[in-house]
DNA sequence: ACCTACTGATACCTGCCGGGTATCACAGCC
DNA sequence: GGCTGTGATACCCGGCAGGTATCAGTAGGT
């Protein structure tokens, strides 16, 4: 019943992701036989079958799926331990704040300004990342704190503080008929035949079925909109998407999006606590649009550049 | 930069807790020299000094304190991975529900009754534990779901759903003057000279200073109250404490206590989700105290399956 | 049916590293 | 100064991780 080693977990994750011992071994930089042995020993020690080795390839069992999820979390925790310890030893470590590239730009700007003007605040390093990447950065210790968006991002396992609430806009190619409307509903933008919703890859890299184009970066998507191939519904403050060729139209019945500041619950760092306090103070004293209370709806119709 | 092994983390935690290489080695069942080497290698790999080896013993550095906290979390995550995987392989595994012994007894009773009468529900095993133990049981995979109490328990890192809100009562020895009152305030019960508040051990086993008796189990404390040596302020539904020699008097200005059902955010198990749904349904249909203030927030955000 | 290609499992060897014993170096303390 | 107790160092040994070579089963092409 002695507990698992991280090496075994890494090996299992590699095999479970590749579903192929040979490729997994290459990825791990070892030969295939030791990998087979390690997985076999893991199954023996856990007393559970993790993989179905059928004809031509490998499939995960139910227990294997559980271990894949748990092992990823455990490996993240181990990596976070190493990273946070290294950074704790660095006397003038900056705090790392992760934010989705292009999202909540004004909020981030004001937050950084406020921190810069505060005398005792620790320096902050900003890490701009792709959609959904913040959670992993927080979990494995590469970031100390992150700006995330409810209900889009998975906030499970983090402590959070709401910062602001805003509506959503549809981003359309400028020439499209819908672009001339001054407001839309979800029904209007759902199933527009010539503007199918784009598809993002799943964790395993595969794409869901559907008519829309396949994308994996924000720039791709923004360009596809400009080309008149798809449309988006995003929070009003997202800036990276909005090209001159785009038109933003408020979607009145889309669910509101809350920008939150999130941090790992294990964090007892005073620097993180003080950053969160600064962010909350910012929210309470300087609402982004005048006359708004804490939950200001910033539905400012985005000015079309020129 | 290759990542840490769980063995190294276990070794470090042992040393950090014992603050003594020899004793830590005994606890780990190895000799002292390999332990020194392992810690030394860990420090070299992390590039950080973890321990101050001064004259006569060892002290943690700041980085060491960070690693101690992170390593415990990581080891829990690894242990949870093993436990949950084993249980996933067991076809007729019961769900494990952890609850503080003696707390929320009626709620627990009704929950179990409701589950027993539900046709498709998985069997539930109840794990009664000491104060504050639920969080660790959830974190390291020994429990799937737990009843916890805000603001007493640390809910950081778990998903929760509120179940009920209740006031608090003071538990007094029957003969005491205060016991004849029909209600009290916090000012009444604070600093009663002959009934000082009891002291619980900290994580490291030491006790805070103060006049009250030292306790580490609920039964001890209940008996001390019966003996007229201390008093308690606890949620009204806590039953384990209430002996015939006790009198419970409502404390009108004590903060309300919310009983919540909590589960690890990684849990995508449909069995856990259905149990939480049952608990929420129970709350919404059969309030524990008629006309009592209760929260009817149904925020079913349970992730469904993998 | 054959052969072939490709899969993961097995056999066996080797070198490294984790763990053991013996000892050292250093500090406090009678 | 010796004594005691600490962690570090030196050195040896055995087990296990990792390598190569090979086997074994299955799908597919002919």
mmCIF file of C-alpha atoms in Angstrom, chain A:
data_model
loop_
_atom_site.group_PDB
_atom_site.id
_atom_site.type_symbol
_atom_site.label_atom_id
_atom_site.label_comp_id
_atom_site.label_asym_id
_atom_site.label_seq_id
_atom_site.Cartn_x
_atom_site.Cartn_y
_atom_site.Cartn_z
ATOM 1 C CA UNK A 1 0.000 0.000 0.000
ATOM 2 C CA UNK A 2 3.025 2.274 -0.279
ATOM 3 C CA UNK A 3 2.027 5.322 -2.241
ATOM 4 C CA UNK A 4 2.583 6.144 -5.873
ATOM 5 C CA UNK A 5 5.588 7.955 -7.262
ATOM 6 C CA UNK A 6 5.177 10.925 -9.547
ATOM 7 C CA UNK A 7 7.160 9.067 -12.209
ATOM 8 C CA UNK A 8 4.499 6.366 -12.353
ATOM 9 C CA UNK A 9 1.778 8.975 -12.606
ATOM 10 C CA UNK A 10 3.589 10.771 -15.413
ATOM 11 C CA UNK A 11 3.983 7.484 -17.252
ATOM 12 C CA UNK A 12 0.340 6.646 -16.868
ATOM 13 C CA UNK A 13 -0.810 10.061 -18.019
ATOM 14 C CA UNK A 14 1.391 9.779 -21.103
ATOM 15 C CA UNK A 15 -0.051 6.380 -22.008
ATOM 16 C CA UNK A 16 -3.602 7.451 -21.225
ATOM 17 C CA UNK A 17 -3.240 10.494 -23.440
ATOM 18 C CA UNK A 18 -1.527 8.751 -26.329
ATOM 19 C CA UNK A 19 -3.447 5.481 -25.966
ATOM 20 C CA UNK A 20 -0.320 3.921 -27.408
ATOM 21 C CA UNK A 21 2.660 2.565 -25.472
ATOM 22 C CA UNK A 22 5.182 3.220 -28.203
ATOM 23 C CA UNK A 23 4.311 6.851 -28.771
ATOM 24 C CA UNK A 24 4.014 7.433 -25.036
ATOM 25 C CA UNK A 25 7.480 5.983 -24.527
ATOM 26 C CA UNK A 26 8.912 8.296 -27.174
ATOM 27 C CA UNK A 27 7.241 11.255 -25.530
ATOM 28 C CA UNK A 28 8.701 10.241 -22.162
ATOM 29 C CA UNK A 29 12.130 9.660 -23.647
ATOM 30 C CA UNK A 30 12.357 6.027 -22.549
ATOM 31 C CA UNK A 31 11.950 2.679 -24.277
ATOM 32 C CA UNK A 32 8.641 0.892 -24.537
ATOM 33 C CA UNK A 33 9.323 -2.208 -22.380
ATOM 34 C CA UNK A 34 10.037 -0.333 -19.115
ATOM 35 C CA UNK A 35 6.877 1.642 -19.727
ATOM 36 C CA UNK A 36 4.786 -1.500 -20.099
ATOM 37 C CA UNK A 37 6.312 -2.860 -16.903
ATOM 38 C CA UNK A 38 5.650 0.361 -14.999
ATOM 39 C CA UNK A 39 2.001 0.458 -16.022
ATOM 40 C CA UNK A 40 1.639 -3.233 -15.177
ATOM 41 C CA UNK A 41 3.103 -2.677 -11.745
ATOM 42 C CA UNK A 42 0.819 0.316 -11.225
ATOM 43 C CA UNK A 43 -2.211 -1.830 -12.026
ATOM 44 C CA UNK A 44 -0.992 -4.575 -9.712
ATOM 45 C CA UNK A 45 -0.399 -2.149 -6.852
ATOM 46 C CA UNK A 46 -3.760 -0.478 -7.243
ATOM 47 C CA UNK A 47 -5.456 -3.822 -7.747
ATOM 48 C CA UNK A 48 -7.385 -2.306 -10.635
ATOM 49 C CA UNK A 49 -7.297 -2.690 -14.395
ATOM 50 C CA UNK A 50 -6.540 0.735 -15.886
ATOM 51 C CA UNK A 51 -6.304 -0.074 -19.581
ATOM 52 C CA UNK A 52 -8.036 -2.478 -21.917
ATOM 53 C CA UNK A 53 -5.374 -3.814 -24.231
ATOM 54 C CA UNK A 54 -7.569 -5.062 -26.994
ATOM 55 C CA UNK A 55 -6.709 -5.757 -30.555
ATOM 56 C CA UNK A 56 -4.873 -2.821 -32.052
ATOM 57 C CA UNK A 57 -4.415 -0.281 -29.342
ATOM 58 C CA UNK A 58 -5.427 0.619 -25.866
ATOM 59 C CA UNK A 59 -8.566 2.012 -24.225
ATOM 60 C CA UNK A 60 -9.117 3.473 -20.774
ATOM 61 C CA UNK A 61 -11.291 1.647 -18.262
ATOM 62 C CA UNK A 62 -13.548 3.579 -15.882
ATOM 63 C CA UNK A 63 -10.872 3.365 -13.212
ATOM 64 C CA UNK A 64 -8.328 4.543 -15.771
ATOM 65 C CA UNK A 65 -10.388 7.624 -16.505
ATOM 66 C CA UNK A 66 -10.550 8.372 -12.782
ATOM 67 C CA UNK A 67 -6.806 7.972 -12.424
ATOM 68 C CA UNK A 68 -6.151 10.162 -15.467
ATOM 69 C CA UNK A 69 -8.100 13.010 -13.928
ATOM 70 C CA UNK A 70 -6.659 12.523 -10.429
ATOM 71 C CA UNK A 71 -3.119 12.027 -11.670
ATOM 72 C CA UNK A 72 -3.208 15.257 -13.639
ATOM 73 C CA UNK A 73 -4.364 17.099 -10.531
ATOM 74 C CA UNK A 74 -1.725 15.439 -8.381
ATOM 75 C CA UNK A 75 1.060 16.192 -10.859
ATOM 76 C CA UNK A 76 -0.061 19.793 -11.022
ATOM 77 C CA UNK A 77 0.081 19.939 -7.236
ATOM 78 C CA UNK A 78 3.614 18.525 -7.213
ATOM 79 C CA UNK A 79 4.749 20.947 -9.916
ATOM 80 C CA UNK A 80 3.128 23.786 -8.001
ATOM 81 C CA UNK A 81 4.997 22.776 -4.851
ATOM 82 C CA UNK A 82 8.319 22.995 -6.662
ATOM 83 C CA UNK A 83 7.545 26.244 -8.442
ATOM 84 C CA UNK A 84 6.139 28.050 -5.425
ATOM 85 C CA UNK A 85 9.022 26.929 -3.273
ATOM 86 C CA UNK A 86 11.558 28.189 -5.784
ATOM 87 C CA UNK A 87 9.771 31.485 -5.980
ATOM 88 C CA UNK A 88 9.514 31.747 -2.206
ATOM 89 C CA UNK A 89 13.280 31.535 -2.066
ATOM 90 C CA UNK A 90 13.641 34.403 -4.514
ATOM 91 C CA UNK A 91 13.707 37.555 -2.409
ATOM 92 C CA UNK A 92 12.374 39.940 -5.058
ATOM 93 C CA UNK A 93 9.940 37.617 -6.763
ATOM 94 C CA UNK A 94 7.198 39.356 -8.696
ATOM 95 C CA UNK A 95 3.617 38.193 -8.334
ATOM 96 C CA UNK A 96 2.399 36.514 -11.515
ATOM 97 C CA UNK A 97 -1.053 37.548 -12.643
ATOM 98 C CA UNK A 98 -2.608 35.511 -15.442
ATOM 99 C CA UNK A 99 -5.270 36.962 -17.711
ATOM 100 C CA UNK A 100 -6.897 35.921 -20.933
ATOM 101 C CA UNK A 101 -5.267 37.850 -23.754
ATOM 102 C CA UNK A 102 -7.554 40.643 -24.840
ATOM 103 C CA UNK A 103 -10.142 40.220 -22.104
ATOM 104 C CA UNK A 104 -10.982 42.747 -19.409
ATOM 105 C CA UNK A 105 -8.336 45.040 -20.719
ATOM 106 C CA UNK A 106 -9.515 48.223 -19.000
ATOM 107 C CA UNK A 107 -9.941 46.461 -15.689
ATOM 108 C CA UNK A 108 -6.448 45.027 -15.916
ATOM 109 C CA UNK A 109 -5.072 48.407 -16.875
ATOM 110 C CA UNK A 110 -6.676 50.110 -13.908
ATOM 111 C CA UNK A 111 -5.562 47.328 -11.576
ATOM 112 C CA UNK A 112 -1.946 47.624 -12.663
ATOM 113 C CA UNK A 113 -2.089 51.421 -12.411
ATOM 114 C CA UNK A 114 -3.479 51.177 -8.912
ATOM 115 C CA UNK A 115 -0.789 48.725 -7.860
ATOM 116 C CA UNK A 116 1.960 50.825 -9.369
ATOM 117 C CA UNK A 117 0.814 53.842 -7.404
ATOM 118 C CA UNK A 118 0.633 51.920 -4.164
ATOM 119 C CA UNK A 119 3.851 52.290 -2.222
ATOM 120 C CA UNK A 120 4.373 48.887 -0.616
ATOM 121 C CA UNK A 121 2.930 46.679 -3.322
ATOM 122 C CA UNK A 122 5.008 43.842 -4.738
ATOM 123 C CA UNK A 123 5.877 44.074 -8.442
ATOM 124 C CA UNK A 124 3.413 42.272 -10.689
ATOM 125 C CA UNK A 125 4.247 40.307 -13.784
ATOM 126 C CA UNK A 126 1.388 39.858 -16.245
ATOM 127 C CA UNK A 127 1.024 36.540 -18.054
ATOM 128 C CA UNK A 128 -1.395 36.728 -20.973
ATOM 129 C CA UNK A 129 -2.697 33.344 -21.961
ATOM 130 C CA UNK A 130 -5.143 31.575 -24.222
ATOM 131 C CA UNK A 131 -8.734 30.713 -23.430
ATOM 132 C CA UNK A 132 -9.090 28.440 -20.418
ATOM 133 C CA UNK A 133 -5.383 28.345 -19.679
ATOM 134 C CA UNK A 134 -5.569 30.366 -16.451
ATOM 135 C CA UNK A 135 -6.895 27.497 -14.347
ATOM 136 C CA UNK A 136 -3.941 25.306 -15.188
ATOM 137 C CA UNK A 137 -1.459 28.125 -14.569
ATOM 138 C CA UNK A 138 -2.927 28.684 -11.127
ATOM 139 C CA UNK A 139 -3.056 24.989 -10.366
ATOM 140 C CA UNK A 140 0.527 24.193 -11.254
ATOM 141 C CA UNK A 141 2.055 27.266 -9.677
ATOM 142 C CA UNK A 142 3.074 29.228 -12.744
ATOM 143 C CA UNK A 143 0.661 31.988 -11.715
ATOM 144 C CA UNK A 144 -0.274 33.331 -8.296
ATOM 145 C CA UNK A 145 -3.542 34.958 -9.204
ATOM 146 C CA UNK A 146 -5.732 35.239 -12.295
ATOM 147 C CA UNK A 147 -8.547 37.206 -13.848
ATOM 148 C CA UNK A 148 -11.249 34.793 -14.948
ATOM 149 C CA UNK A 149 -14.774 34.991 -16.272
ATOM 150 C CA UNK A 150 -17.877 33.353 -14.938
ATOM 151 C CA UNK A 151 -19.637 31.389 -16.329
ATOM 152 C CA UNK A 152 -17.026 30.633 -18.997
ATOM 153 C CA UNK A 153 -14.053 29.583 -16.919
ATOM 154 C CA UNK A 154 -13.989 26.632 -14.571
ATOM 155 C CA UNK A 155 -13.562 28.180 -11.136
ATOM 156 C CA UNK A 156 -13.697 24.878 -9.252
ATOM 157 C CA UNK A 157 -11.053 24.672 -6.590
ATOM 158 C CA UNK A 158 -10.186 28.340 -6.402
ATOM 159 C CA UNK A 159 -11.095 31.140 -4.083
ATOM 160 C CA UNK A 160 -12.558 34.070 -5.974
ATOM 161 C CA UNK A 161 -13.759 37.612 -5.539
ATOM 162 C CA UNK A 162 -16.189 39.204 -7.992
ATOM 163 C CA UNK A 163 -14.843 42.318 -9.663
ATOM 164 C CA UNK A 164 -17.390 43.427 -12.239
ATOM 165 C CA UNK A 165 -20.410 42.306 -14.223
ATOM 166 C CA UNK A 166 -21.015 43.104 -17.855
ATOM 167 C CA UNK A 167 -23.265 42.134 -20.731
ATOM 168 C CA UNK A 168 -22.255 40.398 -23.928
ATOM 169 C CA UNK A 169 -22.042 41.572 -27.503
ATOM 170 C CA UNK A 170 -22.154 39.721 -30.780
ATOM 171 C CA UNK A 171 -19.130 40.295 -32.998
ATOM 172 C CA UNK A 172 -20.148 40.259 -36.632
ATOM 173 C CA UNK A 173 -18.493 40.988 -39.968
ATOM 174 C CA UNK A 174 -19.194 44.593 -40.799
ATOM 175 C CA UNK A 175 -21.075 43.901 -43.992
ATOM 176 C CA UNK A 176 -23.481 41.346 -42.600
ATOM 177 C CA UNK A 177 -27.222 42.150 -42.425
ATOM 178 C CA UNK A 178 -27.355 41.523 -38.661
ATOM 179 C CA UNK A 179 -24.592 44.081 -38.145
ATOM 180 C CA UNK A 180 -26.906 46.955 -38.854
ATOM 181 C CA UNK A 181 -29.246 46.102 -35.946
ATOM 182 C CA UNK A 182 -28.690 48.053 -32.757
ATOM 183 C CA UNK A 183 -29.430 45.066 -30.549
ATOM 184 C CA UNK A 184 -29.857 41.315 -30.920
ATOM 185 C CA UNK A 185 -31.170 38.346 -28.988
ATOM 186 C CA UNK A 186 -29.654 34.909 -28.617
ATOM 187 C CA UNK A 187 -32.345 33.600 -30.946
ATOM 188 C CA UNK A 188 -31.118 36.016 -33.615
ATOM 189 C CA UNK A 189 -27.549 34.787 -33.512
ATOM 190 C CA UNK A 190 -28.201 31.087 -33.017
ATOM 191 C CA UNK A 191 -28.194 29.084 -36.218
ATOM 192 C CA UNK A 192 -27.390 31.895 -38.589
ATOM 193 C CA UNK A 193 -26.771 29.704 -41.652
ATOM 194 C CA UNK A 194 -23.900 31.670 -43.141
ATOM 195 C CA UNK A 195 -22.203 32.366 -39.785
ATOM 196 C CA UNK A 196 -21.893 29.031 -37.948
ATOM 197 C CA UNK A 197 -20.320 29.079 -34.487
ATOM 198 C CA UNK A 198 -16.623 28.166 -34.489
ATOM 199 C CA UNK A 199 -15.392 24.992 -32.786
ATOM 200 C CA UNK A 200 -12.553 24.929 -30.215
ATOM 201 C CA UNK A 201 -10.458 21.819 -29.664
ATOM 202 C CA UNK A 202 -11.167 19.617 -26.643
ATOM 203 C CA UNK A 203 -8.468 18.804 -24.132
ATOM 204 C CA UNK A 204 -7.387 15.806 -26.188
ATOM 205 C CA UNK A 205 -6.950 17.952 -29.278
ATOM 206 C CA UNK A 206 -9.945 16.591 -31.177
ATOM 207 C CA UNK A 207 -12.752 18.817 -32.371
ATOM 208 C CA UNK A 208 -16.478 18.419 -31.733
ATOM 209 C CA UNK A 209 -18.653 17.888 -34.772
ATOM 210 C CA UNK A 210 -20.520 20.788 -36.312
ATOM 211 C CA UNK A 211 -20.664 23.135 -39.254
ATOM 212 C CA UNK A 212 -18.389 25.888 -37.904
ATOM 213 C CA UNK A 213 -14.689 26.340 -38.664
ATOM 214 C CA UNK A 214 -12.052 24.787 -36.395
ATOM 215 C CA UNK A 215 -9.963 27.305 -34.424
ATOM 216 C CA UNK A 216 -7.473 27.224 -31.616
ATOM 217 C CA UNK A 217 -6.358 30.794 -31.153
ATOM 218 C CA UNK A 218 -8.192 34.025 -30.648
ATOM 219 C CA UNK A 219 -6.465 35.655 -33.601
ATOM 220 C CA UNK A 220 -7.648 32.905 -35.927
ATOM 221 C CA UNK A 221 -11.164 33.420 -34.743
ATOM 222 C CA UNK A 222 -11.027 37.192 -35.031
ATOM 223 C CA UNK A 223 -9.783 36.885 -38.582
ATOM 224 C CA UNK A 224 -12.489 34.373 -39.486
ATOM 225 C CA UNK A 225 -15.095 36.869 -38.319
ATOM 226 C CA UNK A 226 -13.484 39.579 -40.388
ATOM 227 C CA UNK A 227 -13.627 37.212 -43.345
ATOM 228 C CA UNK A 228 -17.350 36.759 -42.817
ATOM 229 C CA UNK A 229 -17.121 33.070 -41.908
ATOM 230 C CA UNK A 230 -18.393 32.996 -38.312
ATOM 231 C CA UNK A 231 -19.702 35.118 -35.460
ATOM 232 C CA UNK A 232 -18.976 35.382 -31.728
ATOM 233 C CA UNK A 233 -20.818 36.304 -28.581
ATOM 234 C CA UNK A 234 -18.356 37.656 -26.010
ATOM 235 C CA UNK A 235 -18.218 39.999 -23.030
ATOM 236 C CA UNK A 236 -18.455 43.633 -23.994
ATOM 237 C CA UNK A 237 -15.022 44.485 -22.616
ATOM 238 C CA UNK A 238 -13.093 41.938 -24.694
ATOM 239 C CA UNK A 239 -10.847 43.915 -26.944
ATOM 240 C CA UNK A 240 -8.513 41.516 -28.693
ATOM 241 C CA UNK A 241 -11.278 40.323 -30.969
ATOM 242 C CA UNK A 242 -12.455 43.648 -32.185
ATOM 243 C CA UNK A 243 -10.953 44.507 -35.526
ATOM 244 C CA UNK A 244 -11.947 47.456 -37.706
ATOM 245 C CA UNK A 245 -13.819 44.979 -39.901
ATOM 246 C CA UNK A 246 -15.951 43.883 -36.925
ATOM 247 C CA UNK A 247 -19.199 45.287 -35.607
ATOM 248 C CA UNK A 248 -20.243 44.699 -32.013
ATOM 249 C CA UNK A 249 -23.958 44.539 -31.293
ATOM 250 C CA UNK A 250 -25.319 44.035 -27.759
ATOM 251 C CA UNK A 251 -27.090 40.729 -27.208
ATOM 252 C CA UNK A 252 -29.722 41.739 -24.705
ATOM 253 C CA UNK A 253 -30.669 38.326 -23.359
ATOM 254 C CA UNK A 254 -27.203 36.764 -23.190
ATOM 255 C CA UNK A 255 -26.185 35.841 -19.650
ATOM 256 C CA UNK A 256 -24.084 38.440 -17.874
ATOM 257 C CA UNK A 257 -20.398 37.736 -17.495
ATOM 258 C CA UNK A 258 -18.679 38.313 -14.179
ATOM 259 C CA UNK A 259 -14.990 39.068 -14.117
ATOM 260 C CA UNK A 260 -13.491 37.577 -10.980
ATOM 261 C CA UNK A 261 -10.056 37.531 -9.464
ATOM 262 C CA UNK A 262 -9.086 33.974 -8.501
ATOM 263 C CA UNK A 263 -6.271 32.422 -6.509
ATOM 264 C CA UNK A 264 -5.405 28.957 -5.213
ATOM 265 C CA UNK A 265 -6.985 28.316 -1.825
ATOM 266 C CA UNK A 266 -3.661 27.122 -0.458
ATOM 267 C CA UNK A 267 -2.188 30.556 -0.969
ATOM 268 C CA UNK A 268 -1.440 32.153 2.359
ATOM 269 C CA UNK A 269 0.759 34.740 0.751
ATOM 270 C CA UNK A 270 0.259 38.273 2.039
ATOM 271 C CA UNK A 271 1.221 39.616 -1.389
ATOM 272 C CA UNK A 272 -1.680 37.789 -3.011
ATOM 273 C CA UNK A 273 -4.031 38.876 -0.254
ATOM 274 C CA UNK A 274 -3.029 42.497 -0.661
ATOM 275 C CA UNK A 275 -3.411 42.342 -4.450
ATOM 276 C CA UNK A 276 -6.914 40.944 -4.039
ATOM 277 C CA UNK A 277 -7.717 43.675 -1.564
ATOM 278 C CA UNK A 278 -6.491 46.292 -4.018
ATOM 279 C CA UNK A 279 -8.679 44.819 -6.740
ATOM 280 C CA UNK A 280 -11.721 44.817 -4.479
ATOM 281 C CA UNK A 281 -11.048 48.395 -3.421
ATOM 282 C CA UNK A 282 -10.746 49.367 -7.063
ATOM 283 C CA UNK A 283 -14.134 47.812 -7.758
ATOM 284 C CA UNK A 284 -15.733 49.593 -4.832
ATOM 285 C CA UNK A 285 -14.285 53.048 -5.467
ATOM 286 C CA UNK A 286 -13.888 53.472 -9.207
ATOM 287 C CA UNK A 287 -16.678 51.823 -11.181
ATOM 288 C CA UNK A 288 -15.760 51.560 -14.850
ATOM 289 C CA UNK A 289 -18.829 53.426 -16.097
ATOM 290 C CA UNK A 290 -20.125 56.469 -14.202
ATOM 291 C CA UNK A 291 -23.142 56.177 -11.897
ATOM 292 C CA UNK A 292 -22.916 52.401 -11.703
ATOM 293 C CA UNK A 293 -23.003 50.621 -8.372
ATOM 294 C CA UNK A 294 -20.741 47.632 -7.695
ATOM 295 C CA UNK A 295 -22.282 45.526 -10.415
ATOM 296 C CA UNK A 296 -21.994 48.027 -13.165
ATOM 297 C CA UNK A 297 -23.376 46.925 -16.506
ATOM 298 C CA UNK A 298 -20.851 48.157 -18.941
ATOM 299 C CA UNK A 299 -22.788 47.652 -22.105
ATOM 300 C CA UNK A 300 -21.024 50.483 -23.834
ATOM 301 C CA UNK A 301 -21.587 49.773 -27.470
ATOM 302 C CA UNK A 302 -18.132 49.366 -28.822
ATOM 303 C CA UNK A 303 -17.297 52.185 -31.144
ATOM 304 C CA UNK A 304 -16.427 50.844 -34.507
ATOM 305 C CA UNK A 305 -12.961 52.046 -35.170
ATOM 306 C CA UNK A 306 -13.533 54.469 -38.058
#
